[in-house]
mmCIF file of C-alpha atoms in Angstrom:
data_model
loop_
_atom_site.group_PDB
_atom_site.id
_atom_site.type_symbol
_atom_site.label_atom_id
_atom_site.label_comp_id
_atom_site.label_asym_id
_atom_site.label_seq_id
_atom_site.Cartn_x
_atom_site.Cartn_y
_atom_site.Cartn_z
ATOM 1 C CA MET Q 4 1.028 10.950 -18.778
ATOM 2 C CA LYS Q 5 4.763 11.693 -18.851
ATOM 3 C CA LYS Q 6 4.462 13.328 -15.418
ATOM 4 C CA THR Q 7 2.474 10.326 -14.192
ATOM 5 C CA TRP Q 8 5.204 7.900 -15.264
ATOM 6 C CA LEU Q 9 7.810 10.055 -13.554
ATOM 7 C CA LEU Q 10 5.690 10.258 -10.394
ATOM 8 C CA GLY Q 11 5.504 6.483 -10.571
ATOM 9 C CA PHE Q 12 9.129 6.354 -9.435
ATOM 10 C CA GLY Q 13 7.962 7.552 -6.030
ATOM 11 C CA PHE Q 14 5.415 4.765 -5.793
ATOM 12 C CA PHE Q 15 8.044 2.365 -7.159
ATOM 13 C CA SER Q 16 10.348 3.143 -4.248
ATOM 14 C CA ILE Q 17 7.530 2.818 -1.686
ATOM 15 C CA SER Q 18 6.381 -0.501 -3.120
ATOM 16 C CA ILE Q 19 9.797 -2.096 -3.393
ATOM 17 C CA GLY Q 20 10.558 -0.970 0.143
ATOM 18 C CA TRP Q 21 7.388 -2.454 1.668
ATOM 19 C CA SER Q 22 7.529 -5.659 -0.376
ATOM 20 C CA LEU Q 23 11.084 -6.445 0.581
ATOM 21 C CA TYR Q 24 10.388 -5.430 4.179
ATOM 22 C CA ASN Q 25 7.393 -7.801 4.406
ATOM 23 C CA GLY Q 26 9.289 -10.574 2.653
ATOM 24 C CA PHE Q 27 12.532 -10.684 4.619
ATOM 25 C CA VAL Q 28 12.201 -8.865 7.952
ATOM 26 C CA PRO Q 29 10.106 -11.765 9.399
ATOM 27 C CA PHE Q 30 13.175 -13.965 8.969
ATOM 28 C CA PHE Q 31 15.230 -11.540 11.082
ATOM 29 C CA LEU Q 32 12.549 -11.584 13.770
ATOM 30 C CA ASN Q 33 12.341 -15.370 13.576
ATOM 31 C CA ASN Q 34 15.959 -15.539 14.728
ATOM 32 C CA TYR Q 35 14.860 -14.153 18.092
ATOM 33 C CA LEU Q 36 11.235 -15.258 18.465
ATOM 34 C CA THR Q 37 9.217 -18.483 18.147
ATOM 35 C CA SER Q 38 5.635 -17.120 18.313
ATOM 36 C CA THR Q 39 4.079 -16.335 14.933
ATOM 37 C CA ALA Q 40 1.606 -14.008 16.635
ATOM 38 C CA LEU Q 41 4.431 -11.987 18.221
ATOM 39 C CA ILE Q 42 6.290 -11.806 14.916
ATOM 40 C CA GLY Q 43 3.086 -10.589 13.298
ATOM 41 C CA PHE Q 44 2.701 -7.940 15.993
ATOM 42 C CA LEU Q 45 6.262 -6.669 15.590
ATOM 43 C CA MET Q 46 5.788 -6.540 11.816
ATOM 44 C CA THR Q 47 2.999 -4.019 12.419
ATOM 45 C CA ILE Q 48 4.183 -2.000 15.440
ATOM 46 C CA ASP Q 49 5.405 0.721 13.089
ATOM 47 C CA ASN Q 50 1.869 1.109 11.755
ATOM 48 C CA TYR Q 51 0.757 2.460 15.117
ATOM 49 C CA PHE Q 52 2.828 5.525 14.276
ATOM 50 C CA ALA Q 53 1.655 5.600 10.649
ATOM 51 C CA LEU Q 54 -1.926 5.392 11.898
ATOM 52 C CA PHE Q 55 -1.696 8.915 13.284
ATOM 53 C CA ILE Q 56 1.106 10.490 11.263
ATOM 54 C CA GLN Q 57 -0.171 9.791 7.732
ATOM 55 C CA PRO Q 58 -3.617 11.412 8.120
ATOM 56 C CA TYR Q 59 -1.995 14.375 9.879
ATOM 57 C CA ILE Q 60 0.706 14.779 7.221
ATOM 58 C CA GLY Q 61 -1.839 14.368 4.424
ATOM 59 C CA ASN Q 62 -4.044 17.071 5.921
ATOM 60 C CA ARG Q 63 -1.022 19.234 6.661
ATOM 61 C CA SER Q 64 0.206 18.971 3.079
ATOM 62 C CA ASP Q 65 -3.202 20.196 1.845
ATOM 63 C CA ARG Q 66 -2.472 23.436 3.725
ATOM 64 C CA THR Q 67 1.260 23.714 3.030
ATOM 65 C CA ASN Q 68 2.521 26.445 0.708
ATOM 66 C CA THR Q 69 6.259 26.684 -0.030
ATOM 67 C CA ARG Q 70 8.347 27.557 -3.054
ATOM 68 C CA TYR Q 71 8.758 23.794 -3.617
ATOM 69 C CA GLY Q 72 4.990 23.228 -3.491
ATOM 70 C CA ARG Q 73 2.808 21.644 -0.822
ATOM 71 C CA ARG Q 74 3.776 17.942 -1.197
ATOM 72 C CA MET Q 75 7.471 18.102 -2.180
ATOM 73 C CA PRO Q 76 8.866 19.334 1.183
ATOM 74 C CA TYR Q 77 7.639 16.153 2.875
ATOM 75 C CA LEU Q 78 9.376 14.000 0.273
ATOM 76 C CA MET Q 79 12.596 15.982 0.692
ATOM 77 C CA ILE Q 80 12.577 15.367 4.449
ATOM 78 C CA GLY Q 81 11.167 11.838 4.711
ATOM 79 C CA ILE Q 82 12.896 9.940 1.900
ATOM 80 C CA PRO Q 83 16.560 10.487 2.920
ATOM 81 C CA ILE Q 84 15.804 9.527 6.545
ATOM 82 C CA ALA Q 85 13.915 6.420 5.390
ATOM 83 C CA ALA Q 86 16.850 5.454 3.160
ATOM 84 C CA LEU Q 87 19.256 5.673 6.103
ATOM 85 C CA PHE Q 88 17.299 3.472 8.498
ATOM 86 C CA TYR Q 89 16.295 1.014 5.766
ATOM 87 C CA ALA Q 90 19.970 0.404 5.088
ATOM 88 C CA LEU Q 91 20.616 -0.159 8.805
ATOM 89 C CA ILE Q 92 17.979 -2.900 9.301
ATOM 90 C CA PRO Q 93 20.154 -5.908 8.282
ATOM 91 C CA PHE Q 94 23.007 -4.619 10.475
ATOM 92 C CA HIS Q 95 21.035 -5.007 13.712
ATOM 93 C CA VAL Q 96 22.906 -6.680 16.539
ATOM 94 C CA SER Q 97 19.959 -7.544 18.800
ATOM 95 C CA LEU Q 98 16.176 -7.676 18.825
ATOM 96 C CA MET Q 99 16.050 -4.182 20.321
ATOM 97 C CA THR Q 100 18.242 -2.602 17.631
ATOM 98 C CA LEU Q 101 16.215 -4.386 14.939
ATOM 99 C CA ILE Q 102 12.971 -2.976 16.347
ATOM 100 C CA LEU Q 103 14.556 0.492 16.675
ATOM 101 C CA PHE Q 104 15.623 0.543 13.007
ATOM 102 C CA MET Q 105 12.208 -0.781 11.912
ATOM 103 C CA VAL Q 106 10.318 1.900 13.830
ATOM 104 C CA CYS Q 107 12.566 4.773 12.683
ATOM 105 C CA MET Q 108 12.362 3.657 9.069
ATOM 106 C CA ASN Q 109 8.583 3.449 9.146
ATOM 107 C CA LEU Q 110 8.204 6.775 10.946
ATOM 108 C CA SER Q 111 10.118 8.448 8.136
ATOM 109 C CA MET Q 112 8.133 6.539 5.487
ATOM 110 C CA ALA Q 113 4.936 7.905 7.048
ATOM 111 C CA ILE Q 114 6.191 11.457 6.475
ATOM 112 C CA PHE Q 115 6.287 11.211 2.680
ATOM 113 C CA ARG Q 116 3.866 8.408 1.765
ATOM 114 C CA SER Q 117 0.590 10.388 1.737
ATOM 115 C CA PRO Q 118 2.057 13.492 0.006
ATOM 116 C CA THR Q 119 3.651 11.315 -2.689
ATOM 117 C CA ILE Q 120 0.369 9.622 -3.570
ATOM 118 C CA ALA Q 121 -1.628 12.880 -3.271
ATOM 119 C CA LEU Q 122 0.518 14.353 -6.044
ATOM 120 C CA MET Q 123 -1.344 12.154 -8.554
ATOM 121 C CA PRO Q 124 -4.824 13.770 -8.242
ATOM 122 C CA ASP Q 125 -3.102 17.163 -7.881
ATOM 123 C CA ILE Q 126 -1.719 16.950 -11.417
ATOM 124 C CA THR Q 127 -4.325 14.633 -13.041
ATOM 125 C CA PRO Q 128 -7.896 15.440 -14.212
ATOM 126 C CA GLU Q 129 -10.558 13.213 -12.608
ATOM 127 C CA SER Q 130 -11.430 11.473 -15.897
ATOM 128 C CA LYS Q 131 -7.865 10.186 -16.225
ATOM 129 C CA ARG Q 132 -7.167 9.181 -12.629
ATOM 130 C CA THR Q 133 -7.876 5.471 -12.926
ATOM 131 C CA LYS Q 134 -5.498 5.295 -15.901
ATOM 132 C CA ALA Q 135 -2.914 7.335 -13.996
ATOM 133 C CA ASN Q 136 -3.330 5.121 -10.932
ATOM 134 C CA GLY Q 137 -2.822 2.122 -13.210
ATOM 135 C CA VAL Q 138 0.478 3.603 -14.354
ATOM 136 C CA ILE Q 139 1.841 4.405 -10.885
ATOM 137 C CA ASN Q 140 0.718 1.004 -9.597
ATOM 138 C CA PHE Q 141 2.401 -0.589 -12.605
ATOM 139 C CA MET Q 142 5.577 1.055 -11.368
ATOM 140 C CA GLY Q 143 4.809 -0.106 -7.839
ATOM 141 C CA GLY Q 144 4.254 -3.648 -9.064
ATOM 142 C CA CYS Q 145 7.605 -3.572 -10.831
ATOM 143 C CA GLY Q 146 9.088 -2.649 -7.477
ATOM 144 C CA ALA Q 147 7.404 -5.630 -5.810
ATOM 145 C CA ILE Q 148 8.703 -7.979 -8.518
ATOM 146 C CA LEU Q 149 12.235 -6.704 -8.033
ATOM 147 C CA ALA Q 150 11.853 -7.083 -4.273
ATOM 148 C CA PHE Q 151 10.801 -10.731 -4.434
ATOM 149 C CA SER Q 152 12.903 -11.844 -7.419
ATOM 150 C CA ALA Q 153 16.115 -9.819 -7.586
ATOM 151 C CA GLY Q 154 15.799 -9.223 -3.846
ATOM 152 C CA SER Q 155 15.783 -12.982 -3.258
ATOM 153 C CA LEU Q 156 18.956 -13.400 -5.317
ATOM 154 C CA LEU Q 157 20.725 -10.590 -3.457
ATOM 155 C CA TYR Q 158 19.508 -11.983 -0.124
ATOM 156 C CA ASN Q 159 21.136 -15.338 -0.918
ATOM 157 C CA VAL Q 160 24.451 -13.564 -1.564
ATOM 158 C CA ASP Q 161 24.283 -11.383 1.547
ATOM 159 C CA GLU Q 162 21.318 -10.464 3.742
ATOM 160 C CA SER Q 163 22.246 -6.772 3.659
ATOM 161 C CA LEU Q 164 22.434 -6.338 -0.133
ATOM 162 C CA PRO Q 165 18.702 -5.990 -0.950
ATOM 163 C CA PHE Q 166 18.267 -3.440 1.840
ATOM 164 C CA LEU Q 167 21.229 -1.372 0.646
ATOM 165 C CA ALA Q 168 19.917 -1.510 -2.924
ATOM 166 C CA VAL Q 169 16.456 -0.287 -1.868
ATOM 167 C CA SER Q 170 18.021 2.514 0.146
ATOM 168 C CA ALA Q 171 19.794 3.726 -2.992
ATOM 169 C CA ILE Q 172 16.543 3.444 -4.992
ATOM 170 C CA PHE Q 173 14.807 5.724 -2.463
ATOM 171 C CA LEU Q 174 17.345 8.472 -3.157
ATOM 172 C CA VAL Q 175 17.205 8.027 -6.947
ATOM 173 C CA ALA Q 176 13.379 8.225 -6.856
ATOM 174 C CA LEU Q 177 13.531 11.489 -4.900
ATOM 175 C CA TRP Q 178 15.941 12.963 -7.446
ATOM 176 C CA VAL Q 179 13.728 11.919 -10.396
ATOM 177 C CA ILE Q 180 10.559 13.418 -8.876
ATOM 178 C CA PHE Q 181 12.245 16.613 -7.702
ATOM 179 C CA LYS Q 182 13.870 17.259 -11.088
ATOM 180 C CA ASN Q 183 10.791 16.573 -13.198
ATOM 181 C CA ILE Q 184 7.680 17.601 -11.244
ATOM 182 C CA ASN Q 185 7.145 21.239 -10.354
ATOM 183 C CA GLU Q 186 3.967 21.588 -8.301
ATOM 184 C CA LYS Q 187 3.620 25.303 -8.990
ATOM 185 C CA ARG Q 188 3.690 24.582 -12.728
ATOM 186 C CA ASP Q 189 2.047 21.168 -13.015
ATOM 187 C CA ALA Q 190 -0.839 21.279 -10.502
ATOM 188 C CA ILE Q 191 -4.358 21.666 -11.921
ATOM 189 C CA PRO Q 192 -5.258 25.320 -11.137
ATOM 190 C CA ASN Q 193 -8.502 24.664 -9.230
ATOM 191 C CA HIS Q 194 -6.681 22.154 -7.021
ATOM 192 C CA ILE Q 195 -4.413 24.814 -5.538
ATOM 193 C CA VAL Q 196 -5.628 25.616 -2.039
ATOM 194 C CA THR Q 197 -4.722 28.210 0.530
ATOM 195 C CA THR Q 198 -3.150 27.563 3.904
ATOM 196 C CA ASN Q 199 -6.177 28.753 5.871
ATOM 197 C CA GLN Q 200 -8.589 26.141 4.488
ATOM 198 C CA THR Q 201 -9.862 23.642 7.040
ATOM 199 C CA PHE Q 202 -11.186 20.100 6.750
ATOM 200 C CA ASP Q 203 -14.765 19.436 7.812
ATOM 201 C CA TYR Q 204 -14.771 15.779 8.888
ATOM 202 C CA LYS Q 205 -18.548 15.606 9.284
ATOM 203 C CA ARG Q 206 -19.063 16.868 5.767
ATOM 204 C CA GLU Q 207 -16.338 14.801 4.118
ATOM 205 C CA LEU Q 208 -17.100 11.538 5.923
ATOM 206 C CA ASN Q 209 -20.428 10.976 4.213
ATOM 207 C CA SER Q 210 -21.996 7.514 4.206
ATOM 208 C CA ALA Q 211 -20.406 6.581 0.873
ATOM 209 C CA THR Q 212 -16.961 7.384 2.234
ATOM 210 C CA VAL Q 213 -17.534 5.504 5.497
ATOM 211 C CA PHE Q 214 -18.714 2.308 3.770
ATOM 212 C CA LEU Q 215 -15.901 2.543 1.245
ATOM 213 C CA LEU Q 216 -13.324 2.980 4.019
ATOM 214 C CA ALA Q 217 -14.807 -0.093 5.741
ATOM 215 C CA ALA Q 218 -14.466 -2.115 2.529
ATOM 216 C CA ILE Q 219 -10.869 -0.934 2.136
ATOM 217 C CA PHE Q 220 -10.185 -1.992 5.726
ATOM 218 C CA PHE Q 221 -11.440 -5.538 5.179
ATOM 219 C CA TRP Q 222 -9.681 -6.165 1.881
ATOM 220 C CA PHE Q 223 -6.424 -4.888 3.385
ATOM 221 C CA ILE Q 224 -6.964 -7.220 6.351
ATOM 222 C CA ALA Q 225 -6.821 -10.051 3.820
ATOM 223 C CA ILE Q 226 -3.920 -8.747 1.722
ATOM 224 C CA GLN Q 227 -1.740 -7.372 4.532
ATOM 225 C CA GLY Q 228 -2.044 -10.563 6.553
ATOM 226 C CA MET Q 229 -1.380 -12.752 3.541
ATOM 227 C CA GLU Q 230 1.717 -10.820 2.460
ATOM 228 C CA ALA Q 231 3.182 -10.513 5.962
ATOM 229 C CA LEU Q 232 2.828 -14.240 6.734
ATOM 230 C CA PHE Q 233 3.091 -15.802 3.275
ATOM 231 C CA THR Q 234 6.821 -16.466 3.379
ATOM 232 C CA LEU Q 235 6.432 -18.288 6.708
ATOM 233 C CA TYR Q 236 3.432 -20.172 5.236
ATOM 234 C CA GLY Q 237 5.540 -21.356 2.295
ATOM 235 C CA VAL Q 238 8.326 -22.572 4.551
ATOM 236 C CA ASN Q 239 6.200 -24.236 7.247
ATOM 237 C CA LYS Q 240 3.184 -25.495 5.257
ATOM 238 C CA LEU Q 241 4.648 -26.276 1.837
ATOM 239 C CA GLY Q 242 8.252 -26.982 2.812
ATOM 240 C CA LEU Q 243 9.781 -24.315 0.555
ATOM 241 C CA SER Q 244 13.098 -22.606 1.192
ATOM 242 C CA GLN Q 245 13.022 -19.024 2.423
ATOM 243 C CA SER Q 246 14.083 -17.618 -0.962
ATOM 244 C CA ALA Q 247 11.684 -19.892 -2.913
ATOM 245 C CA SER Q 248 8.800 -18.846 -0.673
ATOM 246 C CA ALA Q 249 9.555 -15.160 -1.210
ATOM 247 C CA PHE Q 250 10.024 -15.725 -4.949
ATOM 248 C CA SER Q 251 6.573 -17.362 -5.186
ATOM 249 C CA LEU Q 252 4.970 -14.112 -4.060
ATOM 250 C CA ALA Q 253 6.608 -12.449 -7.082
ATOM 251 C CA PHE Q 254 4.054 -14.251 -9.276
ATOM 252 C CA PHE Q 255 1.246 -12.389 -7.512
ATOM 253 C CA SER Q 256 3.118 -9.127 -8.057
ATOM 254 C CA LEU Q 257 3.937 -9.962 -11.689
ATOM 255 C CA SER Q 258 0.283 -10.509 -12.510
ATOM 256 C CA PHE Q 259 -0.609 -7.298 -10.686
ATOM 257 C CA VAL Q 260 1.891 -5.364 -12.801
ATOM 258 C CA VAL Q 261 0.627 -6.768 -16.101
ATOM 259 C CA SER Q 262 -2.975 -6.049 -15.092
ATOM 260 C CA SER Q 263 -2.451 -2.552 -13.631
ATOM 261 C CA ILE Q 264 -2.841 -0.410 -16.741
ATOM 262 C CA PRO Q 265 -5.668 -2.532 -18.249
ATOM 263 C CA SER Q 266 -7.510 -2.325 -14.899
ATOM 264 C CA GLY Q 267 -7.201 1.456 -14.962
ATOM 265 C CA ILE Q 268 -8.521 1.617 -18.523
ATOM 266 C CA LEU Q 269 -11.443 -0.678 -17.655
ATOM 267 C CA GLY Q 270 -12.143 1.361 -14.521
ATOM 268 C CA ALA Q 271 -12.338 4.540 -16.592
ATOM 269 C CA LYS Q 272 -14.705 2.853 -19.064
ATOM 270 C CA TYR Q 273 -16.996 0.831 -16.784
ATOM 271 C CA GLY Q 274 -16.558 2.544 -13.410
ATOM 272 C CA GLU Q 275 -14.279 2.003 -10.439
ATOM 273 C CA LYS Q 276 -16.884 0.308 -8.291
ATOM 274 C CA LYS Q 277 -17.756 -2.370 -10.835
ATOM 275 C CA MET Q 278 -14.102 -3.323 -11.276
ATOM 276 C CA ILE Q 279 -13.579 -3.468 -7.508
ATOM 277 C CA LEU Q 280 -16.593 -5.802 -7.153
ATOM 278 C CA ILE Q 281 -15.114 -8.121 -9.785
ATOM 279 C CA GLY Q 282 -11.754 -8.089 -7.990
ATOM 280 C CA ILE Q 283 -13.174 -8.877 -4.551
ATOM 281 C CA THR Q 284 -15.337 -11.731 -5.846
ATOM 282 C CA GLY Q 285 -12.394 -13.211 -7.720
ATOM 283 C CA LEU Q 286 -10.057 -13.055 -4.729
ATOM 284 C CA VAL Q 287 -12.579 -14.855 -2.518
ATOM 285 C CA PHE Q 288 -12.345 -17.857 -4.847
ATOM 286 C CA VAL Q 289 -8.555 -17.513 -5.223
ATOM 287 C CA PHE Q 290 -8.002 -17.625 -1.461
ATOM 288 C CA PHE Q 291 -10.230 -20.668 -1.095
ATOM 289 C CA LEU Q 292 -8.266 -22.448 -3.833
ATOM 290 C CA LEU Q 293 -4.922 -21.572 -2.226
ATOM 291 C CA SER Q 294 -6.051 -23.398 0.919
ATOM 292 C CA PHE Q 295 -5.922 -26.679 -1.018
ATOM 293 C CA VAL Q 296 -2.650 -26.119 -2.876
ATOM 294 C CA GLU Q 297 0.181 -28.583 -2.265
ATOM 295 C CA SER Q 298 2.510 -28.070 -5.243
ATOM 296 C CA VAL Q 299 4.668 -25.074 -6.070
ATOM 297 C CA PHE Q 300 3.361 -25.002 -9.645
ATOM 298 C CA SER Q 301 -0.282 -24.775 -8.549
ATOM 299 C CA LEU Q 302 0.612 -22.196 -5.895
ATOM 300 C CA ARG Q 303 2.285 -19.885 -8.387
ATOM 301 C CA ALA Q 304 -0.397 -20.378 -11.057
ATOM 302 C CA ILE Q 305 -3.180 -19.385 -8.649
ATOM 303 C CA LEU Q 306 -1.135 -16.443 -7.390
ATOM 304 C CA LEU Q 307 -0.909 -15.240 -11.002
ATOM 305 C CA VAL Q 308 -4.697 -15.205 -11.218
ATOM 306 C CA GLY Q 309 -4.950 -13.564 -7.796
ATOM 307 C CA GLY Q 310 -2.733 -10.695 -8.896
ATOM 308 C CA MET Q 311 -5.164 -9.864 -11.718
ATOM 309 C CA PHE Q 312 -8.088 -9.590 -9.309
ATOM 310 C CA TRP Q 313 -6.025 -7.566 -6.842
ATOM 311 C CA ALA Q 314 -5.258 -5.102 -9.652
ATOM 312 C CA CYS Q 315 -9.001 -4.660 -10.255
ATOM 313 C CA ILE Q 316 -9.337 -3.609 -6.610
ATOM 314 C CA ASN Q 317 -6.186 -1.672 -5.908
ATOM 315 C CA ILE Q 318 -6.002 0.351 -9.127
ATOM 316 C CA ASN Q 319 -9.553 1.668 -8.784
ATOM 317 C CA ALA Q 320 -9.800 2.074 -4.993
ATOM 318 C CA TYR Q 321 -7.777 5.262 -4.550
ATOM 319 C CA PRO Q 322 -9.493 7.204 -7.388
ATOM 320 C CA PHE Q 323 -12.826 5.998 -5.955
ATOM 321 C CA ILE Q 324 -12.113 7.298 -2.431
ATOM 322 C CA VAL Q 325 -10.837 10.610 -3.836
ATOM 323 C CA SER Q 326 -13.960 10.979 -6.000
ATOM 324 C CA THR Q 327 -16.186 10.942 -2.897
ATOM 325 C CA GLY Q 328 -14.652 14.261 -1.803
ATOM 326 C CA ASN Q 329 -13.581 17.524 -3.439
ATOM 327 C CA ALA Q 330 -10.372 19.050 -4.778
ATOM 328 C CA HIS Q 331 -9.516 20.670 -1.438
ATOM 329 C CA SER Q 332 -9.150 17.424 0.513
ATOM 330 C CA TYR Q 333 -7.011 15.099 -1.625
ATOM 331 C CA GLY Q 334 -4.133 14.986 0.849
ATOM 332 C CA THR Q 335 -6.488 14.364 3.759
ATOM 333 C CA ARG Q 336 -8.380 11.643 1.890
ATOM 334 C CA THR Q 337 -5.072 10.058 0.966
ATOM 335 C CA GLY Q 338 -4.225 10.093 4.669
ATOM 336 C CA LEU Q 339 -7.575 8.478 5.514
ATOM 337 C CA TYR Q 340 -6.935 5.811 2.884
ATOM 338 C CA TYR Q 341 -3.617 4.960 4.494
ATOM 339 C CA PHE Q 342 -5.074 5.325 7.979
ATOM 340 C CA VAL Q 343 -7.469 2.492 7.165
ATOM 341 C CA SER Q 344 -4.787 0.365 5.488
ATOM 342 C CA SER Q 345 -2.447 0.940 8.454
ATOM 343 C CA LEU Q 346 -5.193 -0.040 10.876
ATOM 344 C CA ALA Q 347 -5.672 -3.249 8.883
ATOM 345 C CA ALA Q 348 -1.912 -3.823 8.921
ATOM 346 C CA ILE Q 349 -1.909 -3.489 12.713
ATOM 347 C CA ILE Q 350 -4.788 -5.882 13.244
ATOM 348 C CA SER Q 351 -4.313 -8.444 10.489
ATOM 349 C CA PRO Q 352 -0.875 -10.127 10.865
ATOM 350 C CA PRO Q 353 -1.024 -10.635 14.671
ATOM 351 C CA THR Q 354 -4.659 -11.791 14.445
ATOM 352 C CA LEU Q 355 -3.963 -14.220 11.620
ATOM 353 C CA GLY Q 356 -0.739 -15.218 13.388
ATOM 354 C CA LEU Q 357 -2.741 -16.044 16.506
ATOM 355 C CA LEU Q 358 -5.160 -18.134 14.428
ATOM 356 C CA ILE Q 359 -2.149 -19.942 12.960
ATOM 357 C CA ASP Q 360 -0.775 -20.604 16.445
ATOM 358 C CA PHE Q 361 -4.089 -22.269 17.373
ATOM 359 C CA PHE Q 362 -5.170 -23.948 14.118
ATOM 360 C CA GLY Q 363 -2.011 -24.218 12.001
ATOM 361 C CA PHE Q 364 -0.965 -22.483 8.792
ATOM 362 C CA GLY Q 365 -3.879 -24.007 6.868
ATOM 363 C CA ILE Q 366 -6.210 -21.356 8.335
ATOM 364 C CA LEU Q 367 -4.408 -18.450 6.654
ATOM 365 C CA PHE Q 368 -6.257 -18.329 3.334
ATOM 366 C CA TYR Q 369 -9.648 -19.229 4.806
ATOM 367 C CA ALA Q 370 -9.350 -16.155 7.042
ATOM 368 C CA ALA Q 371 -8.295 -14.024 4.066
ATOM 369 C CA ALA Q 372 -11.321 -15.184 2.054
ATOM 370 C CA GLY Q 373 -13.664 -14.416 4.948
ATOM 371 C CA SER Q 374 -12.298 -10.881 5.224
ATOM 372 C CA MET Q 375 -12.868 -10.349 1.496
ATOM 373 C CA ILE Q 376 -16.508 -11.362 1.930
ATOM 374 C CA PHE Q 377 -16.910 -8.627 4.580
ATOM 375 C CA ALA Q 378 -15.317 -6.155 2.131
ATOM 376 C CA LEU Q 379 -17.846 -7.160 -0.508
ATOM 377 C CA ALA Q 380 -20.753 -6.582 1.885
ATOM 378 C CA CYS Q 381 -19.485 -3.079 2.751
ATOM 379 C CA LEU Q 382 -18.863 -2.096 -0.860
ATOM 380 C CA LEU Q 383 -22.393 -3.106 -1.839
ATOM 381 C CA ARG Q 384 -23.691 -0.621 0.747
ATOM 382 C CA VAL Q 385 -21.948 2.236 -1.064
ATOM 383 C CA ASN Q 386 -24.852 2.051 -3.558
ATOM 384 C CA THR Q 387 -27.258 3.491 -0.998
ATOM 385 C CA ALA Q 388 -25.082 6.600 -0.579
ATOM 386 C CA GLU Q 389 -24.320 7.520 -4.213
ATOM 387 C CA ASN Q 390 -26.938 10.274 -4.315
ATOM 388 C CA SER Q 391 -25.445 11.897 -1.236
ATOM 389 C CA VAL Q 392 -22.019 11.748 -2.897
ATOM 390 C CA SER Q 393 -23.325 13.635 -5.940
ATOM 391 C CA ALA Q 394 -25.010 16.215 -3.750
ATOM 392 C CA HIS Q 395 -21.842 16.624 -1.755
ATOM 393 C CA LYS Q 396 -19.838 17.281 -4.920
ATOM 394 C CA LEU Q 397 -22.298 19.928 -6.042
ATOM 395 C CA ASN Q 398 -21.969 21.658 -2.698
ATOM 396 C CA GLY Q 399 -18.187 21.219 -2.508
#
């Protein structure tokens, strides 16, 4: 568990980076653009690169063998480059330079994201993965809270300060992981693979995996769209200031943090799928309620509840997708997980932004609830494939 907490610093840096990016970059874009749909598109253009790079890097890291291990080299390359371009974002001088810094930052993030997360199943027995995922997501949630709370305070002082702070956190996280996790020493022995192993997509993408990936896609459609457009929703629908709107989202993240470790413990006891079903059902009702909110107090109270249900989903989803494969494909399955989430990130904000352009900001949470219902339908179909998953594991 000590190694898991230390690995959590990597997820901490990723989470604080994405949360602050989603919270404040739309304001930079809003200085140049008036269309919400176009802002939503530009907030996701980087994901077109991540869509292809993350599965490739995840698969590549499964077959990498260096004296630093198979995941660490990607962290050593990607994190410093990401830190550089993250720091440059608030110093853009035009729309084109802003887009350039955004794309370069996200390209470098795609290099180390999958290998960082794949380290968890590498060093953690399957029976403890939901608990371990609860820990690293607890760290990630702490990052989101800092992004929306302390980040809001720094943003009010100077727009560049939160970005410079996150850039420094990237480098500190790399140092902590590099100094404390030795893949050659800490990896579970039967998880060490050779460089000549290949990935059989037909075998790995069994029906359970396909339906689970579809469910992941739909719940990320809801969450990615909500997070990317929430700050604009708060300003335009509820009349909040930019910093107050971003700070409100911290309540969602705070609840997620508090619920992360308990969700992992409950997932280990009752099963990942059952906890995910509870989370999806709860978020459907939360999103419907948010559509009727008019006061800041009610908004933040409901977001607190929503964070608990999101923890039920997010903490158990990654161990669930990994469990449908075998020990030789963790990096690749991590890449597939982020492939699906990146695809949702590409589609969701511009689509929801377009709906907002036509129907107003009131449509945002109705659309999010509808997407969650699709996720529920897909997850229920995973039942029909559980036998094939067991058979696959026996053959793997």
